[in-house]
CSV table of C-alpha atoms and ligand atoms in Angstrom, one decimal:
chain,number,residue,atom,x,y,z
A,17,MET,CA,0.1,0.2,0.2
A,18,ILE,CA,3.1,1.8,0.7
A,19,ASP,CA,6.8,2.0,-0.6
A,20,THR,CA,8.5,4.2,2.2
A,21,ASP,CA,12.3,4.4,3.1
A,22,LEU,CA,11.1,4.1,7.0
A,23,THR,CA,10.1,0.7,7.5
A,24,PHE,CA,10.2,0.8,11.6
A,25,CYS,CA,6.8,3.3,11.3
A,26,GLN,CA,5.5,1.3,7.9
A,27,SER,CA,2.4,0.6,9.5
A,28,GLU,CA,2.0,3.9,11.3
A,29,LEU,CA,2.1,5.6,7.8
A,30,ILE,CA,-0.8,2.8,6.5
A,31,GLU,CA,-3.1,4.2,9.3
A,32,VAL,CA,-2.4,7.8,7.7
A,33,ILE,CA,-3.9,6.2,4.8
A,34,ASN,CA,-6.5,4.5,6.3
A,35,LEU,CA,-8.0,7.6,8.0
A,36,PHE,CA,-9.1,8.1,3.8
A,37,GLY,CA,-11.0,4.9,3.6
A,38,LYS,CA,-12.0,3.6,0.6
A,39,ASP,CA,-10.5,6.7,-1.4
A,40,ALA,CA,-7.3,5.6,-0.8
A,41,GLU,CA,-7.4,2.2,-1.7
A,42,ASN,CA,-6.2,2.1,-5.1
A,43,LEU,CA,-3.3,4.7,-4.8
A,44,ASN,CA,0.1,4.3,-5.6
A,45,ILE,CA,1.6,6.0,-2.4
A,46,ARG,CA,5.5,6.5,-2.1
A,47,HIS,CA,7.5,7.9,0.3
A,48,ARG,CA,11.1,9.3,1.3
A,49,THR,CA,12.9,11.1,4.0
A,50,THR,CA,16.2,13.1,4.3
A,51,GLU,CA,17.7,14.4,7.1
A,52,LYS,CA,19.8,16.9,6.3
A,53,GLU,CA,21.6,19.7,8.6
A,54,GLY,CA,18.6,20.0,10.7
A,55,LYS,CA,16.1,19.4,8.1
A,56,LEU,CA,13.9,17.3,7.4
A,57,VAL,CA,12.5,16.4,4.4
A,58,ASN,CA,9.3,14.1,3.7
A,59,THR,CA,8.6,13.5,-0.3
A,60,VAL,CA,5.1,12.1,-0.9
A,61,THR,CA,4.2,10.9,-4.3
A,62,VAL,CA,1.4,9.4,-4.6
A,63,SER,CA,0.0,8.0,-8.5
A,64,GLY,CA,2.2,10.5,-9.9
A,65,ARG,CA,2.2,13.3,-8.2
A,66,VAL,CA,4.9,14.8,-6.2
A,67,TYR,CA,4.5,16.4,-3.0
A,68,ALA,CA,7.0,17.8,-0.3
A,69,TYR,CA,7.4,18.8,3.0
A,70,GLY,CA,10.2,20.4,4.6
A,71,ASN,CA,10.5,20.9,8.5
A,72,LEU,CA,13.2,22.0,10.4
A,73,VAL,CA,14.0,20.4,13.5
A,74,LYS,CA,16.7,21.0,16.7
A,75,ALA,CA,19.0,18.7,17.5
A,76,PHE,CA,17.8,15.4,18.8
A,77,LYS,CA,18.1,14.7,22.8
A,78,ASP,CA,18.6,10.7,21.8
A,79,GLU,CA,17.5,8.2,19.7
A,80,ILE,CA,14.1,7.9,21.4
A,81,GLU,CA,13.2,11.6,20.3
A,82,ARG,CA,15.1,11.5,16.9
A,83,LYS,CA,12.8,8.3,16.3
A,84,ARG,CA,9.7,10.0,17.1
A,85,LEU,CA,9.7,13.3,16.0
A,86,VAL,CA,10.8,11.4,12.2
A,87,LYS,CA,8.0,9.3,12.3
A,88,ARG,CA,5.9,12.6,13.3
A,89,TYR,CA,6.3,14.0,10.3
A,90,ALA,CA,6.2,11.6,7.8
A,91,LYS,CA,3.3,11.1,9.4
A,92,LEU,CA,2.2,14.5,9.0
A,93,SER,CA,3.3,14.7,5.4
A,94,VAL,CA,1.4,11.6,3.9
A,95,TYR,CA,-1.1,12.6,5.7
A,96,LYS,CA,-1.0,16.1,4.4
A,97,ALA,CA,-0.5,14.9,0.7
A,98,LEU,CA,-3.7,12.2,0.8
A,99,SER,CA,-6.2,15.4,2.2
A,100,THR,CA,-4.6,17.6,-0.3
A,101,HIS,CA,-4.8,15.0,-3.1
A,102,LEU,CA,-8.7,13.7,-2.2
A,103,ASN,CA,-9.4,17.1,-0.8
A,104,LYS,CA,-10.3,15.8,2.5
A,105,GLN,CA,-10.1,16.3,6.0
A,106,ALA,CA,-10.1,13.9,9.1
A,107,PRO,CA,-11.6,15.2,12.2
A,108,TRP,CA,-8.5,14.2,14.2
A,109,GLY,CA,-6.0,15.6,11.1
A,110,ALA,CA,-2.0,13.1,11.4
A,111,LEU,CA,-3.2,11.7,14.8
A,112,THR,CA,-3.0,7.9,14.7
A,113,GLY,CA,-1.5,5.7,16.6
A,114,ILE,CA,-1.0,7.6,20.3
A,115,ARG,CA,-3.8,9.2,22.6
A,116,PRO,CA,-4.3,12.9,21.5
A,117,THR,CA,-4.3,13.9,25.4
A,118,LYS,CA,-0.6,11.9,26.0
A,119,LEU,CA,0.5,14.2,22.7
A,120,ALA,CA,-1.2,17.4,24.0
A,121,TYR,CA,0.8,16.6,27.5
A,122,GLN,CA,4.0,15.8,25.8
A,123,GLN,CA,3.4,18.7,24.0
A,124,ILE,CA,3.2,20.8,26.9
A,125,GLU,CA,6.2,19.7,28.5
A,126,GLU,CA,8.1,20.7,25.6
A,127,THR,CA,7.0,24.4,24.3
A,128,GLY,CA,4.4,25.6,27.1
A,129,GLU,CA,1.1,24.5,25.0
A,130,PHE,CA,-0.7,22.1,22.6
A,131,GLU,CA,-3.3,23.6,20.8
A,132,ASP,CA,-1.8,25.8,17.9
A,133,PHE,CA,0.7,22.3,17.3
A,134,PHE,CA,-2.7,20.2,16.8
A,135,THR,CA,-4.7,22.7,15.0
A,136,SER,CA,-1.3,24.5,12.4
A,137,THR,CA,0.6,21.3,12.9
A,138,MET,CA,-1.2,17.9,13.0
A,139,LYS,CA,-4.1,19.1,11.3
A,140,VAL,CA,-6.8,18.2,14.1
A,141,SER,CA,-9.9,20.1,14.0
A,142,ALA,CA,-10.7,23.2,16.3
A,143,GLU,CA,-13.3,21.0,17.7
A,144,LYS,CA,-11.2,18.0,18.6
A,145,THR,CA,-9.0,20.5,19.8
A,146,LEU,CA,-11.2,21.6,22.4
A,147,LEU,CA,-12.7,18.5,23.4
A,148,THR,CA,-8.8,17.6,24.5
A,149,LYS,CA,-8.2,20.8,26.4
A,150,ASP,CA,-11.7,19.9,28.2
A,151,VAL,CA,-10.5,16.7,28.9
A,152,LEU,CA,-6.7,18.0,30.3
A,153,ASP,CA,-9.0,20.5,32.6
A,154,ALA,CA,-10.9,17.4,34.0
A,155,GLN,CA,-8.0,15.4,34.9
A,156,LYS,CA,-6.3,18.3,37.1
A,157,GLY,CA,-5.6,16.9,40.4
A,158,ILE,CA,-6.1,13.2,39.0
A,159,TYR,CA,-3.0,13.9,36.4
A,160,VAL,CA,-0.1,12.6,38.9
A,161,LYS,CA,3.5,11.6,37.8
A,162,ASP,CA,4.7,9.5,39.8
A,163,ASP,CA,6.4,5.9,38.8
A,164,ASP,CA,5.1,4.9,42.9
A,165,ASN,CA,1.9,5.1,42.3
A,166,CYS,CA,0.1,2.0,41.1
A,167,ASP,CA,-3.1,0.8,39.7
A,168,PHE,CA,-4.5,-3.2,40.1
A,169,PHE,CA,-6.3,-4.8,37.1
A,170,VAL,CA,-7.7,-8.3,37.1
A,171,PHE,CA,-9.6,-9.5,33.8
A,172,ILE,CA,-12.5,-12.1,34.0
A,173,PRO,CA,-12.7,-13.1,30.1
A,174,PHE,CA,-16.7,-14.6,30.2
A,175,CYS,CA,-19.6,-13.0,29.0
A,176,PRO,CA,-23.6,-14.7,29.0
A,177,SER,CA,-23.7,-14.8,25.4
A,178,ARG,CA,-21.3,-12.9,22.6
A,179,CYS,CA,-22.6,-9.6,21.5
A,180,LYS,CA,-22.5,-9.4,17.8
A,181,TYR,CA,-20.3,-6.0,17.3
A,182,CYS,CA,-18.1,-6.7,20.4
A,183,SER,CA,-14.5,-6.2,19.8
A,184,PHE,CA,-13.3,-7.3,23.3
A,185,ILE,CA,-11.8,-10.8,23.7
A,186,SER,CA,-14.0,-13.0,25.9
A,187,ALA,CA,-16.1,-16.3,25.7
A,188,ASP,CA,-19.5,-17.0,25.9
A,189,ILE,CA,-19.8,-18.6,29.9
A,190,ASN,CA,-22.0,-21.5,28.9
A,191,VAL,CA,-19.3,-22.5,25.8
A,192,ALA,CA,-16.6,-21.8,28.0
A,193,LYS,CA,-17.6,-23.3,31.2
A,194,LYS,CA,-15.0,-26.0,31.3
A,195,TYR,CA,-12.8,-23.8,32.2
A,196,VAL,CA,-14.2,-21.2,35.0
A,197,ASP,CA,-13.0,-23.0,38.2
A,198,ASP,CA,-9.3,-23.5,36.6
A,199,TYR,CA,-9.4,-20.0,35.7
A,200,VAL,CA,-10.5,-18.5,39.0
A,201,ASP,CA,-7.9,-20.4,40.7
A,202,ALA,CA,-5.4,-19.6,38.4
A,203,LEU,CA,-6.5,-15.8,38.8
A,204,ILE,CA,-6.4,-16.0,42.1
A,205,GLU,CA,-2.8,-17.4,42.5
A,206,GLU,CA,-1.5,-14.3,40.4
A,207,ILE,CA,-3.3,-12.1,42.4
A,208,ASN,CA,-2.1,-13.0,45.4
A,209,TYR,CA,2.1,-13.1,44.0
A,210,SER,CA,1.0,-10.0,42.4
A,211,ALA,CA,0.3,-8.5,45.6
A,212,LYS,CA,4.1,-7.6,46.0
A,213,TYR,CA,4.5,-5.1,43.4
A,214,VAL,CA,1.7,-2.9,45.3
A,215,LYS,CA,3.0,0.5,46.2
A,216,ASN,CA,0.7,3.6,46.8
A,217,LEU,CA,-2.2,2.0,45.2
A,218,ARG,CA,-4.5,4.2,43.5
A,219,SER,CA,-7.5,2.1,42.1
A,220,ILE,CA,-8.8,-1.5,41.5
A,221,TYR,CA,-10.4,-2.4,38.3
A,222,ILE,CA,-12.3,-5.6,37.3
A,223,GLY,CA,-13.0,-5.2,33.7
A,224,GLY,CA,-14.5,-7.8,31.1
A,225,GLY,CA,-16.4,-9.7,30.0
A,226,THR,CA,-19.0,-9.8,32.5
A,227,PRO,CA,-16.9,-10.0,35.7
A,228,VAL,CA,-20.9,-10.6,37.8
A,229,CYS,CA,-21.6,-13.7,35.1
A,230,LEU,CA,-19.2,-15.8,37.2
A,231,PRO,CA,-21.1,-17.7,39.8
A,232,ASP,CA,-21.7,-15.7,42.9
A,233,ASP,CA,-19.0,-17.8,44.7
A,234,LYS,CA,-16.3,-18.1,42.7
A,235,LEU,CA,-17.1,-13.9,42.0
A,236,GLU,CA,-16.7,-14.0,46.4
A,237,ARG,CA,-13.0,-15.7,45.7
A,238,VAL,CA,-11.8,-13.3,43.3
A,239,LEU,CA,-12.9,-10.1,45.5
A,240,CYS,CA,-11.6,-11.8,48.9
A,241,ALA,CA,-8.2,-12.3,47.3
A,242,LEU,CA,-8.5,-8.5,46.6
A,243,ASP,CA,-9.4,-7.8,49.9
A,244,LYS,CA,-5.4,-8.4,50.6
A,245,ILE,CA,-4.9,-5.4,48.8
A,246,ASN,CA,-7.5,-3.2,49.1
A,247,THR,CA,-6.8,0.0,51.4
A,248,GLY,CA,-9.9,1.6,50.5
A,249,VAL,CA,-9.7,3.1,47.5
A,250,GLU,CA,-11.7,3.7,44.3
A,251,PHE,CA,-12.8,-0.1,43.1
A,252,THR,CA,-14.6,-0.3,40.0
A,253,VAL,CA,-16.4,-3.7,38.4
A,254,GLU,CA,-17.6,-3.5,35.1
A,255,ALA,CA,-20.7,-5.4,35.9
A,256,GLY,CA,-22.2,-4.7,32.4
A,257,ARG,CA,-25.1,-6.6,30.9
A,258,PRO,CA,-28.0,-5.8,33.1
A,259,ASP,CA,-29.4,-9.4,32.6
A,260,ALA,CA,-25.8,-10.6,34.8
A,261,ILE,CA,-26.6,-8.2,37.5
A,262,THR,CA,-28.7,-9.5,40.7
A,263,GLU,CA,-29.4,-8.0,44.3
A,264,SER,CA,-26.9,-11.3,45.5
A,265,ASN,CA,-24.2,-10.3,43.6
A,266,LEU,CA,-24.2,-7.1,44.1
A,267,LYS,CA,-24.5,-7.1,47.3
A,268,ILE,CA,-21.0,-9.2,47.2
A,269,LEU,CA,-19.8,-6.7,45.6
A,270,LYS,CA,-20.4,-4.1,48.3
A,271,LYS,CA,-19.3,-6.7,50.9
A,272,HIS,CA,-16.3,-6.2,49.5
A,273,GLY,CA,-15.7,-2.5,49.3
A,274,VAL,CA,-16.3,-1.7,45.5
A,275,THR,CA,-16.9,1.9,45.1
A,276,ARG,CA,-17.8,1.7,41.1
A,277,ILE,CA,-19.5,-0.1,38.9
A,278,CYS,CA,-20.6,0.4,35.1
A,279,LEU,CA,-24.1,-0.6,33.9
A,280,ASN,CA,-24.5,-0.8,30.2
A,281,PRO,CA,-27.2,-0.1,27.9
A,282,GLN,CA,-25.4,0.8,24.7
A,283,THR,CA,-28.5,1.5,23.6
A,284,PHE,CA,-31.8,2.0,24.8
A,285,GLN,CA,-33.6,0.9,21.6
A,286,ASP,CA,-35.0,-3.1,22.1
A,287,LYS,CA,-35.1,-3.5,18.0
A,288,THR,CA,-31.4,-3.0,18.3
A,289,LEU,CA,-30.8,-4.6,21.5
A,290,VAL,CA,-32.5,-7.9,19.5
A,291,SER,CA,-30.2,-7.5,16.8
A,292,LEU,CA,-26.7,-6.7,18.6
A,293,GLY,CA,-27.5,-10.2,20.1
A,294,ARG,CA,-27.6,-8.7,24.1
A,295,SER,CA,-30.1,-10.3,26.0
A,296,HIS,CA,-32.2,-8.0,28.1
A,297,THR,CA,-34.2,-5.0,27.4
A,298,ALA,CA,-34.3,-0.9,28.0
A,299,GLN,CA,-36.4,-1.9,30.8
A,300,ASP,CA,-34.5,-4.1,32.4
A,301,ILE,CA,-32.0,-1.3,32.1
A,302,LEU,CA,-34.1,1.0,34.2
A,303,ASP,CA,-34.8,-1.5,36.9
A,304,LYS,CA,-31.2,-2.6,37.3
A,305,TYR,CA,-30.5,1.0,37.6
A,306,GLU,CA,-32.5,1.7,40.5
A,307,LEU,CA,-31.2,-1.1,42.9
A,308,CYS,CA,-27.3,0.0,41.4
A,309,ALA,CA,-27.6,3.5,42.1
A,310,LYS,CA,-28.4,2.8,45.4
A,311,ASP,CA,-25.0,1.7,47.1
A,312,PHE,CA,-22.2,2.3,44.1
A,313,SER,CA,-21.4,5.0,41.7
A,314,VAL,CA,-22.6,4.5,38.2
A,315,ASN,CA,-20.9,4.7,34.7
A,316,MET,CA,-23.1,3.9,32.3
A,317,ASP,CA,-21.7,2.8,28.1
A,318,LEU,CA,-23.0,3.5,25.4
A,319,ILE,CA,-22.3,3.4,21.7
A,320,ALA,CA,-22.8,5.9,19.0
A,321,GLY,CA,-23.2,4.6,14.8
A,322,LEU,CA,-24.6,1.2,15.7
A,323,GLU,CA,-25.9,-0.7,12.7
A,324,GLY,CA,-29.7,0.2,12.1
A,325,GLU,CA,-30.1,3.5,14.7
A,326,THR,CA,-30.5,7.0,13.0
A,327,PHE,CA,-29.8,9.8,15.3
A,328,GLU,CA,-32.8,10.3,16.4
A,329,ASP,CA,-32.2,7.1,17.9
A,330,PHE,CA,-29.4,7.7,19.6
A,331,LYS,CA,-30.7,11.3,20.8
A,332,ASP,CA,-33.1,8.7,22.7
A,333,THR,CA,-30.9,6.6,24.5
A,334,LEU,CA,-28.7,9.4,25.5
A,335,ASP,CA,-31.3,11.6,26.5
A,336,LYS,CA,-33.0,8.4,28.7
A,337,THR,CA,-29.2,7.8,29.6
A,338,ILE,CA,-28.8,11.4,31.7
A,339,SER,CA,-32.3,11.5,33.1
A,340,LEU,CA,-30.9,8.7,35.0
A,341,ASN,CA,-28.4,11.3,36.4
A,342,PRO,CA,-25.8,8.5,36.5
A,343,ASP,CA,-21.8,9.5,38.1
A,344,ASN,CA,-20.1,8.8,34.2
A,345,ILE,CA,-21.4,8.5,30.7
A,346,THR,CA,-18.8,7.1,28.3
A,347,VAL,CA,-19.4,7.6,24.6
A,348,HIS,CA,-18.6,4.9,22.5
A,349,THR,CA,-18.2,5.1,18.6
A,350,LEU,CA,-18.2,2.0,16.6
A,351,SER,CA,-15.6,0.4,15.7
A,352,VAL,CA,-15.4,-2.7,13.1
A,353,LYS,CA,-12.9,-4.3,11.5
A,354,ARG,CA,-12.5,-2.7,8.0
A,355,GLY,CA,-13.5,-5.3,5.5
A,356,SER,CA,-15.6,-7.5,7.3
A,357,THR,CA,-19.7,-7.3,6.4
A,358,LEU,CA,-20.5,-5.0,9.3
A,359,ALA,CA,-18.3,-2.8,8.5
A,360,GLU,CA,-19.3,-2.9,4.9
A,361,LYS,CA,-23.0,-2.1,5.9
A,362,VAL,CA,-22.2,0.2,8.7
A,363,SER,CA,-20.0,2.4,6.8
A,364,ARG,CA,-23.0,2.7,4.0
A,365,LEU,CA,-26.1,3.6,6.2
A,366,ASP,CA,-23.5,6.0,8.0
A,367,ASP,CA,-23.8,8.9,5.8
A,368,GLY,CA,-22.6,11.3,8.8
A,369,GLN,CA,-25.3,10.3,11.1
A,370,THR,CA,-22.3,9.1,13.9
A,371,GLU,CA,-20.2,12.4,13.7
A,372,LYS,CA,-23.4,13.8,14.6
A,373,MET,CA,-24.3,11.7,17.3
A,374,VAL,CA,-20.8,12.9,18.8
A,375,GLU,CA,-21.2,16.1,18.3
A,376,TYR,CA,-24.9,15.8,19.9
A,377,SER,CA,-23.2,14.0,22.7
A,378,TYR,CA,-20.7,16.7,23.4
A,379,LYS,CA,-23.1,19.7,23.8
A,380,VAL,CA,-25.8,18.2,25.6
A,381,LEU,CA,-23.8,16.3,28.5
A,382,LYS,CA,-21.9,19.6,29.0
A,383,GLU,CA,-25.1,21.3,28.9
A,384,LYS,CA,-26.4,18.8,31.6
A,385,GLY,CA,-23.0,19.5,33.7
A,386,TYR,CA,-21.0,16.3,32.6
A,387,VAL,CA,-17.5,17.2,31.4
A,388,PRO,CA,-15.5,14.9,29.3
A,389,TYR,CA,-12.5,13.3,31.3
A,390,TYR,CA,-10.6,11.0,29.3
A,391,LEU,CA,-10.5,10.3,25.4
A,392,TYR,CA,-9.1,7.5,23.4
A,393,ARG,CA,-9.4,6.3,19.7
A,394,GLN,CA,-9.4,2.5,18.0
A,395,LYS,CA,-8.6,1.4,14.7
A,396,TYR,CA,-11.6,1.4,12.6
A,397,MET,CA,-13.6,3.4,14.0
A,398,SER,CA,-17.1,5.4,12.9
A,399,ALA,CA,-16.0,8.0,10.7
A,400,ASN,CA,-12.5,8.2,12.8
A,401,LEU,CA,-14.0,9.4,15.6
A,402,GLU,CA,-13.6,8.6,19.3
A,403,ASN,CA,-14.6,7.1,22.5
A,404,VAL,CA,-14.8,10.6,25.7
A,405,GLY,CA,-15.8,9.4,29.1
A,406,TYR,CA,-18.0,12.0,31.0
A,407,THR,CA,-18.0,12.7,34.4
A,408,LYS,CA,-19.9,14.8,36.8
A,409,PRO,CA,-17.5,17.2,38.8
A,410,ASN,CA,-15.1,15.5,41.3
A,411,LYS,CA,-17.0,12.1,40.2
A,412,ALA,CA,-13.8,10.8,37.8
A,413,CYS,CA,-12.5,7.4,37.8
A,414,VAL,CA,-9.0,7.5,38.5
A,415,TYR,CA,-8.4,4.0,36.8
A,416,ASN,CA,-9.4,5.5,33.5
A,417,VAL,CA,-7.1,8.5,34.1
A,418,ASP,CA,-4.2,6.3,34.7
A,419,VAL,CA,-4.4,3.4,32.5
A,420,MET,CA,-5.2,6.2,29.2
A,421,GLU,CA,-2.2,8.8,30.3
A,422,GLU,CA,0.0,5.8,31.1
A,423,ILE,CA,1.1,7.8,34.3
A,424,ALA,CA,1.2,4.6,37.0
A,425,GLN,CA,2.7,1.0,36.9
A,426,ASN,CA,-0.8,-1.0,35.9
A,427,ILE,CA,-0.6,-4.1,37.8
A,428,ALA,CA,-2.5,-6.8,35.1
A,429,CYS,CA,-4.0,-10.3,36.3
A,430,GLY,CA,-5.3,-12.6,34.2
A,431,SER,CA,-5.9,-13.8,30.4
A,432,ASN,CA,-5.0,-11.0,28.1
A,433,ALA,CA,-4.0,-8.5,30.6
A,434,ILE,CA,-1.1,-5.9,30.3
A,435,SER,CA,0.7,-5.2,32.8
A,436,LYS,CA,2.9,-1.7,32.6
A,437,LYS,CA,6.0,-0.7,33.7
A,438,VAL,CA,6.3,3.1,33.7
A,439,ILE,CA,9.7,4.8,33.8
A,440,ASP,CA,10.1,8.6,34.2
A,441,GLY,CA,6.4,9.5,34.4
A,442,GLY,CA,5.4,7.3,31.2
A,443,ARG,CA,8.2,8.5,29.1
A,444,VAL,CA,9.4,4.9,28.6
A,445,ILE,CA,7.1,2.0,29.4
A,446,HIS,CA,7.9,-1.5,29.2
A,447,ARG,CA,4.8,-3.7,29.1
A,448,GLU,CA,4.0,-7.3,29.2
A,449,ALA,CA,1.2,-8.9,28.1
A,450,SER,CA,-0.5,-12.3,29.0
A,451,PRO,CA,-1.8,-15.0,26.9
A,452,LYS,CA,-5.3,-14.2,25.2
A,453,ASP,CA,-6.8,-17.2,25.2
A,454,ILE,CA,-7.8,-19.1,28.7
A,455,PRO,CA,-6.2,-22.6,27.8
A,456,THR,CA,-2.8,-21.2,27.2
A,457,TYR,CA,-3.4,-18.8,29.8
A,458,LEU,CA,-3.9,-21.9,32.3
A,459,ASN,CA,-0.9,-24.2,31.4
A,460,LYS,CA,2.2,-20.7,31.2
A,461,LEU,CA,1.1,-19.3,34.6
A,462,PRO,CA,4.1,-20.1,35.9
A,463,GLN,CA,6.1,-18.6,33.1
A,464,ILE,CA,3.7,-15.8,33.4
A,465,LEU,CA,4.5,-15.1,37.0
A,466,GLN,CA,8.4,-15.2,36.2
A,467,SER,CA,7.9,-12.8,33.3
A,468,LYS,CA,6.0,-10.0,36.2
A,469,ASP,CA,9.1,-10.2,38.3
A,470,LYS,CA,11.1,-9.6,35.3
A,471,LEU,CA,8.7,-6.8,34.8
A,472,PHE,CA,8.8,-5.1,38.3
A,473,GLU,CA,11.6,-6.2,40.1
B,13,SAM,C1,-14.9,-4.5,27.5
B,13,SAM,S1,-16.2,-3.9,26.9
B,13,SAM,C2,-17.5,-4.6,28.5
B,13,SAM,C3,-18.6,-4.6,28.8
B,13,SAM,C4,-19.4,-5.5,29.6
B,13,SAM,N1,-19.3,-7.2,29.3
B,13,SAM,C5,-21.1,-5.5,28.9
B,13,SAM,O1,-21.4,-6.0,27.6
B,13,SAM,O2,-21.8,-4.0,29.4
B,13,SAM,C6,-16.4,-2.1,27.6
B,13,SAM,C7,-17.4,-1.1,26.1
B,13,SAM,O3,-16.7,-1.7,24.9
B,13,SAM,C8,-17.4,-0.7,24.2
B,13,SAM,N2,-17.1,-1.6,23.2
B,13,SAM,C9,-17.2,-3.2,22.9
B,13,SAM,N3,-17.4,-3.4,21.7
B,13,SAM,C10,-17.2,-2.1,20.6
B,13,SAM,C11,-17.4,-1.6,19.2
B,13,SAM,N4,-17.1,-2.5,18.7
B,13,SAM,N5,-17.1,-0.4,19.2
B,13,SAM,C12,-17.3,0.4,20.4
B,13,SAM,N6,-17.7,0.0,21.4
B,13,SAM,C13,-17.0,-0.9,21.7
B,13,SAM,C14,-18.9,-1.6,24.9
B,13,SAM,O4,-19.8,-0.4,24.5
B,13,SAM,C15,-18.4,-1.6,26.2
B,13,SAM,O5,-19.4,-1.4,27.2
B,14,SF4,S1,-21.2,-9.1,27.4
B,14,SF4,FE1,-19.8,-6.9,27.0
B,14,SF4,S2,-17.9,-7.6,26.8
B,14,SF4,FE2,-19.0,-9.6,26.4
B,14,SF4,S3,-20.0,-10.0,24.4
B,14,SF4,FE3,-20.8,-8.4,25.2
B,14,SF4,S4,-20.3,-6.2,24.3
B,14,SF4,FE4,-18.6,-7.2,24.5
């Protein structure tokens, strides 16, 4: 797709090309970089037309910085060449492969500002630059760089059934029943083993999958293991699907110090819930909300751009969610693998609807007293948009900030969990990923524990 002399960042140049979707599919793109006397020149040839861009650069502090800037200007040049060639802009301009907020923080450290850099250099739209600024403002007081800080993550890879759109790894518990006991045993062993790395604990997060689809006794065993490290910090359980939440599992969560849970509608449209394969109704969400809000701070996840939904459907969903008054609302934009049947259908149906949904969320949530406090982008997101977590004042989830900005150690347990060792406030990050599938995780637990020692000791 692209012939470049910078093989170390070829995949990221491809991501930039992918921002232009089908329009860029049949273009013949060649890219070359030269570096001479403080100047980087990137030449991009698009189906025979030549575009050249020069950027002055200071002497590089080290090789890490050199690679970072060479890559940045290469991506930017490919973006600008294609944007000119196709007369098309992306909301986040040439930003791919790095969280917008991380880049904004880096830029503030280096130059004292990020907004002009976002709009003038990286070609980010004014709206998305403002969104990034709002997030940075909302993170004040939570965003702390201290290499002694840590968060503790536990992954439960089971769900009551699989939802059609889901891009996360998890197994239908009815199909993977035979692994549940062994998985819980292995997970507890890993939690107990990892407790020694905990210093300045900021939060605990049990994610999934759907953690509360574990039978109550198994869920309680996992929580008992976590009791030993819990110092009364923010404790989230991504309970998730209303059909898996019961009075009994909520009681167990409360007993073990859980403070925050996710109860996720995704949509309030029954017809969509059926077509997504989520075995609950809109009424179930309302019923379970009452139960959850009694004892916990509640987050609700929504998805903009679901197949078959119009702007009016989404607006209705968001308005109903706001009327419940949860502390946090997270608005995801549907992400579907390029080339999949669903991607084809979604892009044909979209015609700017998702963008309108995302714009409406920002506007109405701010009017209702919520602020955006974290944001991230994934590959293959509809209309190249973003996922945004909104919060009421002083209710932001510390775990989400730490994990998005990569400013604290992340001690992660379970299959598909990624532990992170951050050094120098996140300038260097070492990662250790556990196997994604359950049987391999079970078989490799001894090696996983050894790798963790290497990472954190
Ligand atoms: C790890 S999932 C777990 C949520 C929980 N099991 C549930 O279904 O309510 C976290 C969130 O990711 C979002 N999500 C999953 N697949 C997605 C996709 N393909 N595009 C956009 N958001 C997605 C959903 O909003 C979901 O609530
Ligand atoms: S229940 Fe949640 S994690 Fe499981 S398949 Fe559905 S969206 Fe994905």
